[in-house]
Each structure stands twice: as structure tokens, then as C-alpha cells.
Short mmCIF file of C-alpha atoms in Angstrom, two decimals:
data_model
loop_
_atom_site.label_atom_id
_atom_site.label_comp_id
_atom_site.label_asym_id
_atom_site.label_seq_id
_atom_site.Cartn_x
_atom_site.Cartn_y
_atom_site.Cartn_z
CA UNK A 736 -127.85 176.07 -151.41
CA UNK A 737 -130.72 178.74 -151.83
CA UNK A 738 -134.05 177.72 -151.56
CA UNK A 739 -135.29 179.96 -154.27
CA UNK A 740 -138.34 177.99 -155.26
CA UNK A 741 -140.55 180.70 -153.84
CA UNK A 742 -138.92 183.07 -155.99
CA UNK A 743 -139.65 181.40 -159.16
CA UNK A 744 -136.90 179.59 -160.28
CA UNK A 745 -134.75 176.46 -159.16
CA UNK A 746 -131.28 177.90 -159.83
CA UNK A 747 -129.06 176.48 -157.15
CA UNK A 748 -127.27 179.72 -155.82
CA UNK A 749 -129.14 183.04 -156.48
CA UNK A 750 -129.93 186.03 -154.43
CA UNK A 751 -132.57 188.79 -155.09
CA UNK A 752 -130.20 190.56 -157.49
CA UNK A 753 -129.84 187.47 -159.84
CA UNK A 754 -133.54 186.07 -159.53
CA UNK A 755 -134.78 187.91 -162.59
CA UNK A 756 -132.23 186.40 -164.78
CA UNK A 757 -133.20 182.63 -163.57
CA UNK A 758 -136.77 183.72 -163.75
CA UNK A 759 -136.37 184.86 -167.39
CA UNK A 760 -134.95 181.54 -168.23
CA UNK A 761 -138.14 179.84 -167.24
CA UNK A 762 -140.12 181.81 -169.73
CA UNK A 763 -137.30 181.14 -172.27
CA UNK A 764 -136.16 184.59 -172.27
CA UNK A 765 -132.42 185.78 -171.89
CA UNK A 766 -132.72 189.06 -169.83
CA UNK A 767 -130.20 191.55 -169.01
CA UNK A 768 -130.39 194.81 -166.91
CA UNK A 769 -130.91 198.03 -168.42
CA UNK A 770 -130.37 201.21 -166.37
CA UNK A 771 -133.26 203.22 -166.03
CA UNK A 772 -131.18 206.55 -165.51
CA UNK A 773 -128.34 206.11 -168.44
CA UNK A 774 -129.87 203.15 -170.42
CA UNK A 775 -126.38 201.37 -170.10
CA UNK A 776 -127.05 197.50 -170.44
CA UNK A 777 -125.29 195.10 -168.13
CA UNK A 778 -125.16 191.28 -168.25
CA UNK A 779 -123.49 190.32 -165.01
CA UNK A 780 -126.22 191.35 -162.56
CA UNK A 781 -125.60 193.97 -160.14
CA UNK A 782 -127.95 196.04 -157.97
CA UNK A 783 -126.29 199.21 -159.41
CA UNK A 784 -125.16 200.74 -162.78
CA UNK A 785 -121.39 200.66 -163.15
CA UNK A 786 -121.72 203.86 -165.19
CA UNK A 787 -123.76 206.23 -163.25
CA UNK A 788 -124.49 204.39 -160.07
CA UNK A 789 -128.27 204.21 -160.26
CA UNK A 790 -130.04 201.56 -158.36
CA UNK A 791 -133.05 201.86 -160.83
CA UNK A 792 -133.26 199.25 -163.83
CA UNK A 793 -135.41 197.27 -165.98
CA UNK A 794 -135.07 193.88 -167.57
CA UNK A 795 -134.36 193.87 -171.38
CA UNK A 796 -134.70 190.47 -173.32
CA UNK A 797 -131.88 189.80 -175.65
CA UNK A 798 -132.61 188.74 -179.26
CA UNK A 799 -130.30 185.92 -178.77
CA UNK A 800 -127.62 186.12 -181.30
CA UNK A 801 -123.83 187.03 -180.94
CA UNK A 802 -120.24 186.20 -181.61
CA UNK A 803 -117.76 184.29 -179.61
CA UNK A 804 -115.40 186.59 -177.95
CA UNK A 805 -113.20 183.79 -176.17
CA UNK A 806 -113.97 180.16 -175.20
CA UNK A 807 -112.69 177.48 -172.85
CA UNK A 808 -113.00 173.53 -172.94
CA UNK A 809 -113.26 172.08 -169.26
CA UNK A 810 -111.72 168.45 -169.25
CA UNK A 811 -110.87 168.04 -165.42
CA UNK A 812 -112.15 167.35 -162.82
CA UNK A 813 -115.48 166.00 -163.24
CA UNK A 814 -118.28 168.66 -163.40
CA UNK A 815 -121.55 168.15 -161.59
CA UNK A 816 -124.17 168.19 -164.42
CA UNK A 817 -121.90 168.23 -167.34
CA UNK A 818 -120.00 165.67 -169.45
CA UNK A 819 -116.46 166.37 -170.28
CA UNK A 820 -114.91 167.63 -172.42
CA UNK A 821 -117.38 170.74 -171.73
CA UNK A 822 -116.88 173.74 -174.04
CA UNK A 823 -118.12 177.05 -172.87
CA UNK A 824 -118.20 180.64 -174.84
CA UNK A 825 -118.12 183.94 -173.75
CA UNK A 826 -120.17 185.68 -176.32
CA UNK A 827 -120.53 189.28 -177.41
CA UNK A 828 -124.32 189.47 -178.11
CA UNK A 829 -125.49 191.68 -180.77
CA UNK A 830 -126.88 194.20 -178.36
CA UNK A 831 -123.24 194.71 -177.01
CA UNK A 832 -123.01 192.89 -173.72
CA UNK A 833 -121.10 189.80 -173.20
CA UNK A 834 -122.68 186.52 -171.90
CA UNK A 835 -120.97 183.15 -170.76
CA UNK A 836 -122.96 180.19 -171.86
CA UNK A 837 -122.28 176.44 -172.06
CA UNK A 838 -121.80 174.91 -175.57
CA UNK A 839 -122.35 171.41 -174.74
CA UNK A 840 -123.94 169.58 -177.75
CA UNK A 841 -121.26 171.21 -179.91
CA UNK A 842 -117.71 169.68 -180.67
CA UNK A 843 -115.12 171.62 -178.88
CA UNK A 844 -113.27 171.63 -182.21
CA UNK A 845 -116.09 173.62 -183.71
CA UNK A 846 -115.90 176.32 -181.01
CA UNK A 847 -113.97 179.38 -182.26
CA UNK A 848 -113.45 183.04 -181.58
CA UNK A 849 -115.40 185.20 -184.13
CA UNK A 850 -118.14 182.42 -184.90
CA UNK A 851 -121.71 183.28 -184.76
CA UNK A 852 -123.85 181.69 -182.19
CA UNK A 853 -127.44 181.65 -181.20
CA UNK A 854 -129.01 180.98 -177.81
CA UNK A 855 -130.98 177.66 -177.13
CA UNK A 856 -133.22 177.16 -174.16
CA UNK A 857 -132.87 173.73 -172.51
CA UNK A 858 -133.72 172.15 -169.12
CA UNK A 859 -131.14 170.51 -166.99
CA UNK A 860 -133.07 168.36 -164.61
CA UNK A 861 -135.51 170.69 -163.03
CA UNK A 862 -133.57 173.92 -163.61
CA UNK A 863 -134.35 176.19 -166.96
CA UNK A 864 -131.20 176.99 -168.53
CA UNK A 865 -129.70 178.04 -172.03
CA UNK A 866 -126.54 177.28 -174.19
CA UNK A 867 -125.11 178.42 -177.50
CA UNK A 868 -125.08 176.58 -180.78
CA UNK A 869 -123.25 177.69 -183.88
CA UNK A 870 -125.23 179.37 -186.56
CA UNK C 32 -92.28 209.32 -152.57
CA UNK C 33 -95.02 208.30 -150.15
CA UNK C 34 -94.54 207.50 -146.56
CA UNK C 35 -94.85 203.83 -146.89
CA UNK C 36 -91.49 203.29 -148.91
CA UNK C 37 -88.51 201.90 -146.93
CA UNK C 38 -90.10 202.28 -143.58
CA UNK C 39 -90.57 198.92 -142.57
CA UNK C 40 -88.52 195.55 -143.57
CA UNK C 41 -88.94 191.73 -143.50
CA UNK C 42 -86.73 190.73 -140.63
CA UNK C 43 -87.12 187.03 -140.71
CA UNK C 44 -89.00 184.22 -142.51
CA UNK C 45 -89.83 180.64 -141.59
CA UNK C 46 -91.47 177.84 -143.46
CA UNK C 47 -92.41 174.14 -143.03
CA UNK C 48 -91.48 171.50 -145.56
CA UNK C 49 -93.85 171.50 -148.51
CA UNK C 50 -95.67 168.23 -149.13
CA UNK C 51 -98.73 166.53 -150.37
CA UNK C 52 -99.67 165.44 -146.95
CA UNK C 53 -98.10 167.11 -143.86
CA UNK C 54 -99.43 164.72 -141.51
CA UNK C 55 -100.32 167.44 -138.80
CA UNK C 56 -102.90 170.27 -138.19
CA UNK C 57 -102.76 173.37 -140.18
CA UNK C 58 -102.54 175.23 -136.95
CA UNK C 59 -99.29 173.22 -136.02
CA UNK C 60 -98.01 174.34 -139.64
CA UNK C 61 -98.78 178.11 -138.98
CA UNK C 62 -97.08 177.71 -135.42
CA UNK C 63 -93.94 176.15 -136.86
CA UNK C 64 -93.48 178.58 -139.63
CA UNK C 65 -94.18 181.58 -137.09
CA UNK C 66 -91.69 180.39 -134.66
CA UNK C 67 -89.17 179.86 -137.64
CA UNK C 68 -89.60 183.25 -138.82
CA UNK C 69 -89.00 184.78 -135.06
CA UNK C 70 -85.89 182.51 -134.63
CA UNK C 71 -84.67 183.68 -138.10
CA UNK C 72 -85.21 187.45 -137.23
CA UNK C 73 -83.82 186.69 -133.59
CA UNK C 74 -87.11 188.16 -131.88
CA UNK C 75 -88.70 186.50 -128.79
CA UNK C 76 -92.29 185.56 -129.49
CA UNK C 77 -93.31 187.55 -126.50
CA UNK C 78 -92.49 190.74 -128.65
CA UNK C 79 -95.26 189.87 -131.31
CA UNK C 80 -97.99 192.38 -131.13
CA UNK C 81 -99.48 192.10 -134.52
CA UNK C 82 -100.62 189.36 -136.96
CA UNK C 83 -101.95 189.58 -140.57
CA UNK C 84 -103.09 186.76 -142.91
CA UNK C 85 -105.69 185.78 -145.56
CA UNK C 86 -109.30 185.47 -144.97
CA UNK C 87 -109.01 182.02 -146.33
CA UNK C 88 -106.41 180.95 -143.71
CA UNK C 89 -108.03 178.59 -141.23
CA UNK C 90 -105.89 179.32 -138.39
CA UNK C 91 -106.92 182.10 -136.17
CA UNK C 92 -104.60 184.86 -134.80
CA UNK C 93 -105.14 184.14 -131.21
CA UNK C 94 -104.63 180.45 -131.37
CA UNK C 95 -101.29 181.00 -133.19
CA UNK C 96 -100.53 183.58 -130.59
CA UNK C 97 -101.42 181.36 -127.63
CA UNK C 98 -99.07 178.42 -129.13
CA UNK C 99 -96.18 180.69 -129.42
CA UNK C 100 -96.37 182.02 -125.90
CA UNK C 101 -97.67 185.66 -127.03
CA UNK C 102 -98.18 188.24 -124.62
CA UNK C 103 -100.19 191.12 -125.79
CA UNK C 104 -101.83 190.99 -129.29
CA UNK C 105 -102.84 194.58 -130.50
CA UNK C 106 -103.53 194.20 -134.16
CA UNK C 107 -104.91 191.44 -136.35
CA UNK C 108 -106.23 191.69 -139.84
CA UNK C 109 -107.16 189.55 -142.84
CA UNK C 110 -107.24 190.20 -146.72
CA UNK C 111 -109.40 188.47 -148.97
CA UNK C 112 -109.13 187.39 -152.58
CA UNK C 113 -106.97 184.06 -151.99
CA UNK C 114 -103.76 184.25 -153.98
CA UNK C 115 -104.81 187.90 -155.07
CA UNK C 116 -104.28 188.82 -151.65
CA UNK C 117 -100.47 187.56 -150.97
CA UNK C 118 -99.01 191.04 -150.58
CA UNK C 119 -102.13 192.53 -148.76
CA UNK C 120 -101.28 191.30 -145.36
CA UNK C 121 -97.59 192.47 -145.95
CA UNK C 122 -98.93 196.08 -146.79
CA UNK C 123 -101.27 195.76 -143.74
CA UNK C 124 -98.25 194.94 -141.57
CA UNK C 125 -96.12 197.95 -142.88
CA UNK C 126 -99.03 200.38 -142.27
CA UNK C 127 -99.47 199.11 -138.61
CA UNK C 128 -96.10 199.52 -137.80
CA UNK C 129 -95.67 203.03 -139.54
CA UNK C 130 -98.75 204.35 -137.71
CA UNK C 131 -97.52 202.87 -134.28
CA UNK C 132 -100.32 200.63 -133.91
CA UNK C 133 -97.97 197.65 -133.74
CA UNK C 134 -94.14 196.80 -133.55
CA UNK C 135 -93.69 193.13 -134.64
CA UNK C 136 -96.14 191.84 -137.11
CA UNK C 137 -96.15 188.23 -138.20
CA UNK C 138 -97.65 187.57 -141.62
CA UNK C 139 -98.80 183.99 -141.89
CA UNK C 140 -100.35 181.37 -144.43
CA UNK C 141 -100.56 177.70 -143.54
CA UNK C 142 -102.67 175.05 -145.04
CA UNK C 143 -103.34 171.29 -145.73
CA UNK C 144 -104.56 172.57 -149.09
CA UNK C 145 -103.73 168.82 -150.79
CA UNK C 146 -104.43 166.37 -147.98
CA UNK C 147 -107.55 168.06 -146.52
CA UNK C 148 -109.12 169.99 -149.27
CA UNK C 149 -108.57 170.84 -152.84
CA UNK C 150 -109.07 174.19 -154.48
CA UNK C 151 -109.33 173.01 -157.99
CA UNK C 152 -112.68 171.23 -157.44
CA UNK C 153 -115.81 172.53 -159.03
CA UNK C 154 -117.25 175.45 -156.85
CA UNK C 155 -121.06 174.98 -156.59
CA UNK C 156 -124.05 175.02 -154.25
CA UNK C 157 -122.50 177.53 -151.97
CA UNK C 158 -124.34 180.10 -149.76
CA UNK C 159 -125.42 183.20 -151.80
CA UNK C 160 -122.80 185.63 -150.86
CA UNK C 161 -121.94 188.48 -153.30
CA UNK C 162 -119.06 186.81 -154.81
CA UNK C 163 -120.70 183.27 -154.63
CA UNK C 164 -123.91 184.16 -156.90
CA UNK C 165 -121.39 185.36 -159.54
CA UNK C 166 -119.48 181.99 -159.33
CA UNK C 167 -122.92 180.29 -159.63
CA UNK C 168 -124.08 182.40 -162.57
CA UNK C 169 -120.70 181.41 -164.41
CA UNK C 170 -121.25 177.88 -162.95
CA UNK C 171 -124.64 177.67 -164.59
CA UNK C 172 -122.48 177.56 -167.85
CA UNK C 173 -120.12 174.81 -166.50
CA UNK C 174 -117.56 177.32 -165.58
CA UNK C 175 -116.76 175.97 -162.10
CA UNK C 176 -112.96 175.74 -161.45
CA UNK C 177 -110.13 178.55 -161.34
CA UNK C 178 -108.38 176.65 -164.30
CA UNK C 179 -111.47 176.98 -166.50
CA UNK C 180 -111.85 180.77 -165.46
CA UNK C 181 -108.29 181.65 -166.24
CA UNK C 182 -108.41 179.54 -169.43
CA UNK C 183 -111.20 181.52 -170.79
CA UNK C 184 -109.12 184.77 -170.04
CA UNK C 185 -105.99 183.30 -171.52
CA UNK C 186 -107.77 181.98 -174.57
CA UNK C 187 -108.54 185.50 -175.52
CA UNK C 188 -105.06 186.49 -174.75
CA UNK C 189 -103.80 183.97 -177.32
CA UNK C 190 -106.03 185.12 -179.78
CA UNK C 191 -105.04 188.79 -179.45
CA UNK C 192 -101.18 188.41 -178.87
CA UNK C 193 -100.45 185.12 -181.07
CA UNK C 194 -99.02 183.26 -178.11
CA UNK C 195 -99.39 179.63 -178.19
CA UNK C 196 -99.37 176.60 -175.97
CA UNK C 197 -95.73 176.09 -177.08
CA UNK C 198 -94.90 179.61 -175.72
CA UNK C 199 -96.53 178.45 -172.39
CA UNK C 200 -94.38 175.50 -172.47
CA UNK C 201 -91.26 177.70 -172.31
CA UNK C 202 -92.12 178.85 -168.76
CA UNK C 203 -93.44 175.59 -167.67
CA UNK C 204 -90.15 173.90 -168.38
CA UNK C 205 -88.16 176.87 -166.99
CA UNK C 206 -90.09 176.60 -163.74
CA UNK C 207 -89.35 172.89 -163.27
CA UNK C 208 -85.71 173.60 -164.35
CA UNK C 209 -85.27 176.02 -161.26
CA UNK C 210 -87.29 173.49 -159.20
CA UNK C 211 -85.07 170.64 -160.11
CA UNK C 212 -82.19 172.18 -158.16
CA UNK C 213 -84.18 173.40 -155.19
CA UNK C 214 -84.40 170.56 -152.46
CA UNK C 215 -87.65 172.07 -151.11
CA UNK C 216 -89.55 171.73 -154.40
CA UNK C 217 -91.99 169.09 -155.56
CA UNK C 218 -90.02 169.08 -159.04
CA UNK C 219 -86.72 168.59 -157.31
CA UNK C 220 -84.41 166.29 -159.49
CA UNK C 221 -87.35 166.12 -161.93
CA UNK C 222 -86.82 168.58 -164.78
CA UNK C 223 -89.43 168.42 -167.69
CA UNK C 224 -89.14 168.83 -171.46
CA UNK C 225 -91.38 170.87 -173.85
CA UNK C 226 -92.72 167.57 -175.13
CA UNK C 227 -93.59 166.53 -171.54
CA UNK C 228 -95.68 169.80 -171.33
CA UNK C 229 -97.19 169.44 -174.80
CA UNK C 230 -98.26 165.81 -174.08
CA UNK C 231 -99.56 166.56 -170.47
CA UNK C 232 -103.43 166.26 -170.41
CA UNK C 233 -105.69 169.10 -170.80
CA UNK C 234 -107.15 170.42 -167.57
CA UNK C 235 -109.04 173.41 -169.17
CA UNK C 236 -108.20 173.82 -172.71
CA UNK C 237 -105.92 176.05 -173.36
CA UNK C 238 -104.39 175.12 -169.96
CA UNK C 239 -102.58 171.75 -169.68
CA UNK C 240 -101.77 169.89 -166.59
CA UNK C 241 -98.23 171.18 -166.63
CA UNK C 242 -99.36 174.74 -166.88
CA UNK C 243 -100.95 174.17 -163.19
CA UNK C 244 -99.68 175.02 -159.89
CA UNK C 245 -99.09 172.28 -157.38
CA UNK C 246 -101.46 171.31 -154.73
CA UNK C 247 -99.63 171.68 -151.49
CA UNK C 248 -99.64 171.32 -147.66
CA UNK C 249 -97.27 173.80 -145.92
CA UNK C 250 -96.93 176.96 -144.01
CA UNK C 251 -94.78 180.13 -144.50
CA UNK C 252 -94.39 183.12 -142.09
CA UNK C 253 -92.48 186.46 -142.13
CA UNK C 254 -91.58 188.75 -139.39
CA UNK C 255 -92.08 192.57 -140.25
CA UNK C 256 -90.67 195.37 -138.02
CA UNK C 257 -89.58 198.95 -138.57
CA UNK C 258 -86.64 199.49 -140.67
CA UNK C 259 -84.67 201.04 -137.86
CA UNK C 260 -85.42 197.96 -135.76
CA UNK C 261 -84.47 195.65 -138.68
CA UNK C 262 -80.97 197.27 -138.81
CA UNK C 263 -80.23 196.01 -135.35
CA UNK C 264 -81.33 192.37 -135.95
CA UNK C 265 -79.37 189.34 -137.16
CA UNK C 266 -80.22 189.33 -140.70
CA UNK C 267 -79.84 191.76 -143.60
CA UNK C 268 -82.93 193.78 -143.77
CA UNK C 269 -85.24 193.49 -146.72
CA UNK C 270 -86.98 196.65 -147.08
CA UNK C 271 -90.59 197.03 -148.20
CA UNK C 272 -90.10 199.67 -150.73
CA UNK C 273 -93.53 199.64 -151.93
CA UNK C 274 -96.98 197.56 -151.48
CA UNK C 275 -100.10 198.05 -152.95
CA UNK C 276 -103.45 196.37 -153.84
CA UNK C 277 -105.26 196.61 -157.12
CA UNK C 278 -108.82 196.35 -158.13
CA UNK C 279 -109.69 198.67 -160.94
CA UNK C 280 -113.17 199.23 -162.64
CA UNK C 281 -114.64 196.15 -164.00
CA UNK C 282 -112.65 193.76 -161.72
CA UNK C 283 -114.66 190.50 -160.78
CA UNK C 284 -113.13 187.76 -158.73
CA UNK C 285 -112.16 185.33 -161.26
CA UNK C 286 -114.88 186.48 -163.50
CA UNK C 287 -113.80 189.81 -165.00
CA UNK C 288 -115.23 188.97 -168.33
CA UNK C 289 -117.23 192.08 -169.26
CA UNK C 290 -114.50 194.78 -169.52
CA UNK C 291 -112.67 195.78 -172.46
CA UNK C 292 -109.70 193.55 -171.56
CA UNK C 293 -110.51 190.23 -170.35
CA UNK C 294 -106.89 189.12 -169.78
CA UNK C 295 -105.65 188.72 -166.22
CA UNK C 296 -103.90 192.29 -166.64
CA UNK C 297 -105.72 195.34 -165.53
CA UNK C 298 -105.36 194.59 -161.83
CA UNK C 299 -101.66 193.89 -162.24
CA UNK C 300 -101.21 197.15 -164.18
CA UNK C 301 -103.15 199.07 -161.31
CA UNK C 302 -101.14 197.62 -158.60
CA UNK C 303 -97.81 198.21 -160.62
CA UNK C 304 -98.60 201.82 -161.25
CA UNK C 305 -98.92 202.22 -157.37
CA UNK C 306 -95.58 200.35 -156.66
CA UNK C 307 -93.49 202.39 -159.18
CA UNK C 308 -94.89 205.68 -157.64
CA UNK C 309 -94.39 204.74 -154.24
CA UNK C 310 -90.75 203.54 -154.67
CA UNK C 311 -89.48 205.81 -157.25
CA UNK C 312 -88.32 202.90 -159.09
CA UNK C 313 -89.12 201.81 -162.65
CA UNK C 314 -89.09 198.11 -164.22
CA UNK C 315 -85.70 198.55 -165.32
CA UNK C 316 -84.44 199.17 -161.81
CA UNK C 317 -85.72 195.57 -160.80
CA UNK C 318 -83.23 192.88 -160.85
CA UNK C 319 -85.31 189.76 -160.55
CA UNK C 320 -89.04 188.92 -159.81
CA UNK C 321 -91.52 186.48 -158.36
CA UNK C 322 -94.60 186.54 -160.72
CA UNK C 323 -97.52 184.69 -159.18
CA UNK C 324 -98.00 181.48 -161.35
CA UNK C 325 -101.45 179.95 -160.21
CA UNK C 326 -101.35 178.85 -163.80
CA UNK C 327 -97.99 179.43 -165.83
CA UNK C 328 -99.46 180.99 -168.86
CA UNK C 329 -100.64 184.00 -166.46
CA UNK C 330 -96.94 185.16 -166.23
CA UNK C 331 -97.04 186.31 -169.94
CA UNK C 332 -99.64 189.13 -169.35
CA UNK C 333 -98.26 189.55 -165.82
CA UNK C 334 -94.90 190.36 -167.42
CA UNK C 335 -96.57 192.87 -169.60
CA UNK C 336 -98.86 194.38 -166.90
CA UNK C 337 -95.95 195.30 -164.52
CA UNK C 338 -93.97 196.78 -167.50
CA UNK C 339 -91.10 194.50 -168.37
CA UNK C 340 -92.24 194.20 -172.05
CA UNK C 341 -95.01 195.61 -174.17
CA UNK C 342 -98.17 194.20 -174.67
CA UNK C 343 -98.27 191.01 -176.56
CA UNK C 344 -94.48 190.81 -176.53
CA UNK C 345 -94.00 188.49 -173.36
CA UNK C 346 -93.86 185.34 -175.65
CA UNK C 347 -90.66 186.75 -177.30
CA UNK C 348 -89.21 188.07 -174.00
CA UNK C 349 -89.65 184.35 -172.52
CA UNK C 350 -88.41 182.61 -175.79
CA UNK C 351 -85.28 184.92 -175.77
CA UNK C 352 -84.27 183.53 -172.35
CA UNK C 353 -84.90 186.64 -170.35
CA UNK C 354 -86.42 184.82 -167.49
CA UNK C 355 -83.19 182.70 -166.88
CA UNK C 356 -80.32 183.63 -164.55
CA UNK C 357 -78.34 186.02 -166.77
CA UNK C 358 -81.33 187.39 -168.61
CA UNK C 359 -83.01 190.62 -168.23
CA UNK C 360 -85.65 189.48 -165.53
CA UNK C 361 -84.99 186.25 -163.86
CA UNK C 362 -88.35 185.18 -162.08
CA UNK C 363 -89.37 182.37 -160.09
CA UNK C 364 -85.99 180.75 -159.15
CA UNK C 365 -87.43 178.48 -156.57
CA UNK C 366 -89.30 177.02 -159.25
CA UNK C 367 -92.61 179.10 -158.92
CA UNK C 368 -95.85 177.45 -157.83
CA UNK C 369 -95.71 175.09 -160.80
CA UNK C 370 -92.42 173.71 -159.48
CA UNK C 371 -91.78 174.36 -155.77
CA UNK C 372 -95.19 174.56 -154.04
CA UNK C 373 -98.38 176.31 -153.71
CA UNK C 374 -98.81 178.29 -150.71
CA UNK C 375 -100.90 181.34 -152.17
CA UNK C 376 -97.66 182.85 -153.12
CA UNK C 377 -95.96 183.21 -149.61
CA UNK C 378 -93.24 180.55 -150.68
CA UNK C 379 -92.53 183.30 -153.26
CA UNK C 380 -92.14 186.08 -150.81
CA UNK C 381 -89.82 183.70 -148.88
CA UNK C 382 -87.66 183.18 -152.27
CA UNK C 383 -87.58 186.93 -152.64
CA UNK C 384 -86.09 187.32 -149.02
CA UNK C 385 -83.48 184.71 -149.71
CA UNK C 386 -82.57 186.17 -153.08
CA UNK C 387 -82.06 189.58 -151.45
CA UNK C 388 -80.24 188.20 -148.57
CA UNK C 389 -78.12 186.17 -151.27
CA UNK C 390 -78.85 182.83 -149.88
CA UNK C 391 -81.22 181.24 -152.55
CA UNK C 392 -80.24 178.03 -154.19
CA UNK C 393 -80.70 179.54 -157.65
CA UNK C 394 -79.12 182.84 -156.65
CA UNK C 395 -79.27 185.74 -159.10
CA UNK C 396 -76.10 187.56 -158.57
CA UNK C 397 -76.38 191.11 -156.99
CA UNK C 398 -79.86 191.41 -156.68
CA UNK C 399 -80.82 194.60 -154.93
CA UNK C 400 -84.63 195.08 -155.82
CA UNK C 401 -87.30 192.57 -156.57
CA UNK C 402 -91.01 192.74 -157.65
CA UNK C 403 -93.26 190.24 -155.93
CA UNK C 404 -96.80 189.72 -157.28
CA UNK C 405 -99.86 188.01 -156.30
CA UNK C 406 -102.61 186.18 -158.03
CA UNK C 407 -104.17 187.66 -161.26
CA UNK C 408 -107.60 187.61 -162.77
CA UNK C 409 -109.01 188.89 -159.46
CA UNK C 410 -108.37 191.67 -157.02
CA UNK C 411 -104.66 191.54 -156.56
CA UNK C 412 -101.77 192.84 -154.64
CA UNK C 413 -97.99 193.36 -155.24
CA UNK C 414 -94.80 194.61 -153.55
CA UNK C 415 -91.32 195.73 -154.20
CA UNK C 416 -88.64 194.54 -151.78
CA UNK C 417 -85.17 195.71 -151.51
CA UNK C 418 -81.68 195.88 -149.93
CA UNK C 419 -79.07 198.20 -149.65
#
């Protein structure tokens, strides 16, 4: 458990590479990193660019829409903070990066590869979060 | 051919029984397996000078060494990535022996995975290591178990190849068929049907309960020495023809969702390329295999990544019976980790040793060379083992 409260968010396990993402959610912004040298976008946070190795980057807000690339529905064992069955989708955002998001609030039968989705910002207890909804 | 090939051999193996509650400490299991392996090889414990294991193993080298009456331990090393690491300690042992750092290396894995902790539980609230912040980032969406992580990869595999849960049933049934005649297996005497598979509950759709490996207590150890030494010992030497690790660009531990291919595939293909280059062998030269089955469906992309069939064709390869004894590539004749036990793949290495010696319960006739793989969907490892 990290005490990240002094770093602007309440996500349970983060470090200084990931803080910007959770801080973005506090402002209802879905942020990814853009390499300052080669402009490559990356969603899974990392201190360095997988394309060119630069450590310089800036946060870029995504528009929030994309298409389901894959999905899974969790049934067992019980998850902390989510009811089962719990669908999740790996989404190719319109900017080209993939992002994994919860799809609670959507019937698992309505989750499918190729379907258009849009981000919805939610709070889970005291943590700013997001999920996807079908368009 | 590179220098690792055929320079070292597995001279002995040992294993405890596999159970849901061993009733003794993990260290005791590790010691029993180690002493069993040394006795099998005909090597006195005082000769052991190297030990290699998994970072996840809870038993320290020097404590096992103390308990077996060891004298002078010179080499000890650990490999990360849980079940992805299985053949890493074997590669470490081979390299240590070839370079003269050690002469008799014990590779071990022992755990009370079922009775004292369970790997399938949600991973959350962890210290913020570089891997854990990634698990937490995915866990933020509710993706918290290995089953869900592999399920997400396999759903895309199904979409691209047309493989279905019914195809996966074919492997689930075969693993229990092999296990049903293996007295060491959880599924001994308990074969299952396609219907049993199809009606088993969802764990992480598309993965059903009967697609999942066992949760097990138990220990397995190997003794590795030079090929020359092995030829003077009591067992037929099982040569390490190749041993490799694989973690190509884009690999993330149980989270490689951001590269072109999200199947549990690229890391296996990377290990396979090295194995075939080291050994001079090709997939057609392999008589049987142990393909890691943390989840049975991952066997399908595994067969493709190691070159036994083209991408997307594993469903037909399996349906046509090629994994059976008499087929093109019998696999997991001990019942795999679905049917026998889950000891992070080390029980599969032991099965390969038995097959190559000709002493397995479900023996493939005339086996000379076998592939053994480790967990996929994370940095992985693999080996080719063989006999003269």
C-alpha cells in the first residue's frame, strides 16, 4: 500500500511514473504519455520511450473513445471493489494506444470485440476511476 | 552449434507426492525432493556445490544445504517470473557447470501453494515495485488474477483464429485422460468428458474451471552435472541439448496488452528460436513435449509459437489427435498441470526425464528428444532435453 495522498491521488499502488495517470483521473482526464523526442504515445506508463529511449515526455489527454480489441469477464474468486461477473475490455483508443478499462454497469453479453466504447469517469469509494460504456 | 548444447545432463530427479495439503513445511518438501534426486543420480549430498531455483521459492539455498549435510556451496542463483522461469534455473545450472563454477547443481522448487497460500487470489495492495505498479494499473480495472489476465489474451486468440471453448475442451479432456492412469496425479482414476468441461463454471470467461491448473503442495528437484560425469552415473543421462529464456520487445509480466500480438506467443517464439539454433534440431525432430499449461487453452498458441503448426492451426492439430500417444506430438503425458499437479512446471521437467529414460506411466515409444516449456504470457524459458 502506497501513501500517495501527498501526490494528488488515492490510487492504492502507484509510484512516481504512474502518479500522473491517477492525478489525471481526479480531473476527469484520461492521460497517456507522449514522447518529447519522437512523439510516440504510450498508455502503460514507463519512465522511458520504448521506441527511442528518451526519458522526456508530456501528458496527453485522450478524447475518450475507442474500439474493443479484447475482453474478459471475471467470475471467480470474489474481487475487492467489484461485483461478479465483472467484464473488462482492452480498448484501442482513437489515438491508437490501447487502454484496459472496467466495463461494470454493462451486461457481459453486450461486450464484444469491435464494439465502439466511450470512457465514463466514476469514483470508487475515495478513488477517482474510469470505465467504458458501449456507444 | 553453441557451447551449451549437450555439455551437461540431468542425472537425477526427485519429487514428493503432490497433494492439497502436504502436512509438512515447504523446506521439508524441498529437502525430500533434493535427497530423492541425489539418490536417484547416485551422488552423495556432500558433492553438491550449486543450487538454483525460482525467486518465488520460499526455501533458501543454505537451509536446504544445511539439511542435506552439504559441505561447500559455491554457486546459488534464482530466476524470476514464477512459472515463466521454469527452465531458467536449468539453464543457470548448465552454464555454471560449463564454466567450471560448479560441478553438481541442484535445481529445486517446493511449495505449499494450496494449503498455505493460493496464487489465483486477487493481487492488490502490494508494495510499489516496477511489476506491482503495472499489476495495480490493470487491477484498477478489476484485472487481478492470472486467469483473467490470460483470459484477456486468449479471447483475442479465439477471435483471430476461430478457436472456441469446445476446442479447448479437447485439451482439457486429454490432460485428464493421461492423468487418469498416473497414480501421482490429482485426476488419477478420474477422466472427464467434453460435457464436464463445457458445464464447469466460468472462472474468467473464456476460461472455465476445467481449463485451470491444479493448486498443489509438493516439491521437485533435479541434479545436473557435466555430460561426461553423467555417463558414469547409474541413470541414463538426459542431455540438455538447449536452454533459453525469452522476453522480446513489448513483453510485460502477465500484461503484454500493448504490442501487436497480445496472445501468449511472442515470448515462446523467442525462446524457441534460440532452442532450435542452439541444438541444431527442428520441431520435426522432437518426439514429444511438455507444454506449460497454467491454463489449458494457452497450449494452443504454444504449439504454434514453438513451430509445431502454423498460426491459428492448433485447434485442428489438437482435434486431429496429434497430442495423443501415436500422434505427431504427444504432450503432457503425466496429465499436465491441469491433471497431475502444479509445481511451477517442474513436475513437467520430471516427466520429460521419465519419458526420455523410458520409465513413464504413459510412455511414448522411442522418445529421443523433447521440448519442455515454461509459463507463457510473461517472460518465459524453455529447453530441449534428449538421450542418445
